[in-house]
């Protein structure tokens, strides 16, 4: 898969992981695991990139006597998910066109 495409997909996956509730790094990895395998070394640069882009905000909260970074999606992040859904429809249309020949051949 193209690196840029994969990067964009992972960005949206991370946003989706925090859409319903604020979360922290390890929990985001656990929530994404059934769908996509992402390591800490991959996740944290994504989180920083999304913060710079204003798709999420970061705050600290205490947990068991230690500070933990929590991530919260912003309205701009929610908008990015919706834009991705529109883009995905277009990608699926292109995919269906490309696969049309295979489907047509299977029916012969």
XYZ file of N, CA and C in Angstrom:
324
model
N 0.848 -1.183 0.000
C 0.000 0.000 0.000
C 0.888 1.239 0.000
N 0.467 2.234 -0.718
C 1.174 3.506 -0.782
C 1.330 4.090 0.626
N 2.530 4.564 0.948
C 2.832 5.078 2.283
C 1.935 6.257 2.646
N 1.732 7.173 1.715
C 0.892 8.336 1.997
C -0.558 7.928 2.258
N -1.045 6.960 1.483
C -2.414 6.496 1.682
C -2.544 5.830 3.054
N -1.570 5.002 3.400
C -1.613 4.323 4.696
C -1.561 5.339 5.831
N -0.733 6.366 5.677
C -0.635 7.409 6.701
C -1.996 8.069 6.905
N -2.651 8.410 5.806
C -3.963 9.040 5.899
C -4.997 8.133 6.545
N -4.936 6.859 6.217
C -5.864 5.895 6.824
C -5.628 5.782 8.322
N -4.366 5.691 8.721
C -4.054 5.577 10.153
C -4.472 6.828 10.907
N -4.280 7.993 10.299
C -4.712 9.235 10.949
C -6.206 9.183 11.266
N -6.994 8.784 10.290
C -8.441 8.740 10.487
C -8.814 7.642 11.480
N -8.102 6.533 11.470
C -8.359 5.461 12.448
C -8.131 5.962 13.876
N -7.070 6.716 14.068
C -6.791 7.264 15.403
C -7.891 8.240 15.804
N -8.301 9.094 14.878
C -9.392 10.018 15.196
C -10.656 9.254 15.567
N -10.929 8.200 14.836
C -12.122 7.399 15.130
C -12.023 6.749 16.503
N -10.822 6.340 16.889
C -10.629 5.683 18.182
C -10.951 6.612 19.348
N -10.832 7.923 19.138
C -11.134 8.860 20.229
C -12.422 9.644 19.984
N -13.175 9.255 18.975
C -14.399 9.984 18.645
C -15.423 9.941 19.776
N -15.638 8.781 20.352
C -16.695 8.617 21.360
C -16.274 9.011 22.769
N -14.955 8.930 23.025
C -14.481 9.293 24.369
C -13.001 9.640 24.320
N -12.587 10.518 25.197
C -11.172 10.844 25.305
C -10.407 9.572 25.657
N -9.173 9.511 25.222
C -8.409 8.300 25.472
C -6.929 8.621 25.575
N -6.135 7.605 25.887
C -4.687 7.736 26.037
C -4.026 6.690 25.139
N -2.731 6.845 24.930
C -2.007 6.046 23.955
C -2.256 4.554 23.999
N -2.018 3.936 25.142
C -2.152 2.480 25.223
C -3.585 2.038 24.912
N -4.565 2.783 25.391
C -5.964 2.425 25.139
C -6.305 2.577 23.663
N -5.763 3.600 23.021
C -6.002 3.782 21.587
C -5.474 2.573 20.821
N -4.282 2.128 21.165
C -3.699 0.947 20.516
C -4.602 -0.261 20.713
N -5.079 -0.469 21.946
C -5.975 -1.606 22.231
C -7.276 -1.503 21.447
N -7.841 -0.311 21.364
C -9.114 -0.120 20.654
C -8.967 -0.357 19.146
N -7.808 -0.042 18.613
C -7.584 -0.203 17.182
C -7.173 -1.623 16.813
N -6.644 -2.372 17.771
C -6.045 -3.678 17.492
C -6.938 -4.643 16.703
N -8.247 -4.735 16.969
C -9.058 -5.665 16.170
C -9.127 -5.291 14.681
N -8.791 -4.055 14.362
C -8.947 -3.568 12.994
C -7.618 -3.302 12.287
N -6.670 -2.763 13.028
C -5.368 -2.409 12.456
C -4.312 -2.499 13.551
N -3.177 -3.078 13.191
C -2.081 -3.232 14.137
C -1.200 -1.991 14.075
N -1.115 -1.276 15.181
C -0.293 -0.069 15.244
C 0.557 -0.143 16.511
N 1.815 0.214 16.386
C 2.734 0.176 17.519
C 2.817 1.556 18.166
N 3.386 1.598 19.359
C 3.587 2.885 20.024
C 4.465 3.799 19.177
N 5.501 3.220 18.559
C 6.421 4.041 17.761
C 5.739 4.628 16.528
N 4.640 4.039 16.112
C 3.852 4.588 15.008
C 2.794 5.548 15.534
N 2.162 5.189 16.649
C 1.043 5.975 17.174
C 1.441 7.380 17.612
N 2.506 7.506 18.382
C 2.806 8.807 18.965
C 3.159 9.881 17.929
N 3.877 9.568 16.861
C 4.042 10.589 15.809
C 2.709 10.977 15.154
N 1.799 10.009 15.009
C 0.469 10.309 14.464
C -0.259 11.269 15.391
N -0.230 10.984 16.677
C -0.907 11.854 17.643
C -0.339 13.265 17.606
N 0.978 13.390 17.521
C 1.585 14.724 17.439
C 1.164 15.437 16.149
N 1.153 14.709 15.032
C 0.745 15.295 13.749
C -0.712 15.763 13.810
N -1.578 14.966 14.413
C -2.994 15.333 14.526
C -3.190 16.525 15.455
N -2.363 16.611 16.483
C -2.446 17.768 17.383
C -2.017 19.041 16.642
N -0.925 18.984 15.904
C -0.450 20.138 15.139
C -1.508 20.578 14.128
N -2.205 19.617 13.533
C -3.240 19.919 12.541
C -4.544 20.389 13.192
N -4.590 20.411 14.520
C -5.771 20.857 15.289
C -6.940 19.879 15.194
N -6.640 18.609 14.894
C -7.671 17.577 14.852
C -7.938 17.001 16.237
N -7.007 17.203 17.154
C -7.208 16.752 18.523
C -6.478 17.689 19.467
N -6.878 17.632 20.720
C -6.187 18.379 21.770
C -5.675 17.379 22.789
N -4.715 17.829 23.574
C -4.076 16.973 24.566
C -4.195 17.644 25.927
N -4.475 16.836 26.930
C -4.461 17.337 28.299
C -3.931 16.230 29.203
N -3.474 16.605 30.374
C -2.945 15.631 31.324
C -3.960 15.383 32.416
N -4.011 14.143 32.849
C -4.876 13.759 33.952
C -4.137 12.766 34.826
N -4.449 12.793 36.095
C -3.773 11.882 37.019
C -4.470 10.528 37.023
N -3.669 9.485 37.000
C -4.177 8.121 37.065
C -3.205 7.313 37.920
N -3.699 6.772 39.021
C -2.863 6.012 39.957
C -1.602 6.774 40.356
N -1.759 8.052 40.635
C -0.648 8.865 41.103
C 0.322 9.330 40.020
N 0.038 9.004 38.776
C 0.912 9.412 37.673
C 0.115 10.244 36.679
N 0.828 11.129 35.992
C 0.164 11.910 34.959
C 0.091 11.098 33.673
N -1.050 11.172 33.046
C -1.272 10.465 31.783
C -1.776 11.488 30.773
N -1.291 11.394 29.524
C -1.766 12.279 28.458
C -3.045 11.701 27.873
N -4.061 12.535 27.817
C -5.326 12.159 27.199
C -5.509 12.970 25.923
N -6.181 12.360 24.968
C -6.414 12.978 23.671
C -7.912 13.121 23.457
N -8.306 14.315 22.980
C -9.714 14.629 22.732
C -9.852 15.130 21.296
N -10.807 14.586 20.583
C -11.032 15.017 19.206
C -11.663 16.411 19.206
N -11.303 17.218 18.234
C -11.858 18.564 18.091
C -12.946 18.533 17.010
N -13.735 19.587 16.910
C -14.712 19.651 15.813
C -14.042 19.505 14.440
N -12.835 20.020 14.291
C -12.103 19.870 13.037
C -11.752 18.395 12.790
N -11.446 17.655 13.866
C -11.174 16.223 13.741
C -12.406 15.447 13.330
N -13.552 15.816 13.889
C -14.815 15.172 13.509
C -15.098 15.453 12.036
N -14.847 16.681 11.629
C -15.046 17.056 10.221
C -14.125 16.230 9.322
N -12.896 15.982 9.765
C -11.950 15.189 8.966
C -12.468 13.774 8.761
N -13.080 13.187 9.789
C -13.661 11.845 9.649
C -14.760 11.871 8.587
N -15.616 12.871 8.626
C -16.699 12.973 7.648
C -16.142 13.164 6.235
N -15.117 13.992 6.093
C -14.482 14.169 4.783
C -13.916 12.837 4.284
N -13.306 12.085 5.202
C -12.746 10.787 4.825
C -13.839 9.852 4.307
N -14.982 9.861 4.955
C -16.087 9.001 4.498
C -16.481 9.343 3.069
N -16.539 10.629 2.745
C -16.846 11.046 1.372
C -15.748 10.597 0.408
N -14.488 10.777 0.819
C -13.366 10.344 -0.017
C -13.413 8.833 -0.228
N -13.777 8.100 0.812
C -13.803 6.643 0.717
C -14.859 6.172 -0.277
N -15.985 6.851 -0.307
C -17.010 6.496 -1.290
C -16.443 6.615 -2.705
N -15.685 7.683 -2.944
C -15.068 7.873 -4.254
C -14.033 6.771 -4.527
N -13.239 6.429 -3.529
C -12.244 5.358 -3.682
C -12.941 4.040 -3.991
N -14.029 3.751 -3.320
C -14.754 2.500 -3.560
C -15.354 2.474 -4.959
N -15.787 3.613 -5.437
C -16.310 3.691 -6.806
C -15.203 3.365 -7.811
N -14.021 3.913 -7.591
C -12.875 3.624 -8.452
C -12.503 2.145 -8.339
N -12.481 1.624 -7.125
C -12.172 0.208 -6.903
C -13.169 -0.675 -7.657
N -14.439 -0.371 -7.555
C -15.458 -1.163 -8.254
C -15.260 -1.120 -9.763
N -14.866 0.033 -10.282
C -14.578 0.135 -11.709
C -13.396 -0.760 -12.096
N -12.338 -0.715 -11.298
C -11.147 -1.526 -11.574
C -11.478 -3.011 -11.493
N -12.280 -3.406 -10.527
C -12.613 -4.813 -10.323
C -13.695 -5.300 -11.277
N -14.315 -4.394 -11.992
C -15.396 -4.744 -12.906
C -14.966 -5.825 -13.895
N -13.786 -5.697 -14.461
C -13.307 -6.671 -15.436
C -13.216 -8.068 -14.806
N -12.706 -8.141 -13.583
C -12.617 -9.445 -12.905
C -14.002 -10.035 -12.672
N -14.932 -9.203 -12.240
C -16.296 -9.692 -11.995
C -16.937 -10.150 -13.301
N -16.723 -9.364 -14.356
C -17.276 -9.730 -15.664
C -16.692 -11.060 -16.136
N -15.405 -11.270 -15.944
C -14.751 -12.520 -16.343
C -15.223 -13.701 -15.512
N -15.512 -13.457 -14.228
C -16.012 -14.521 -13.363
C -17.398 -14.987 -13.795
N -18.163 -14.113 -14.422
C -19.523 -14.453 -14.817
C -19.579 -15.195 -16.137
N -18.466 -15.233 -16.862
C -18.439 -15.891 -18.181
C -18.396 -17.392 -18.017
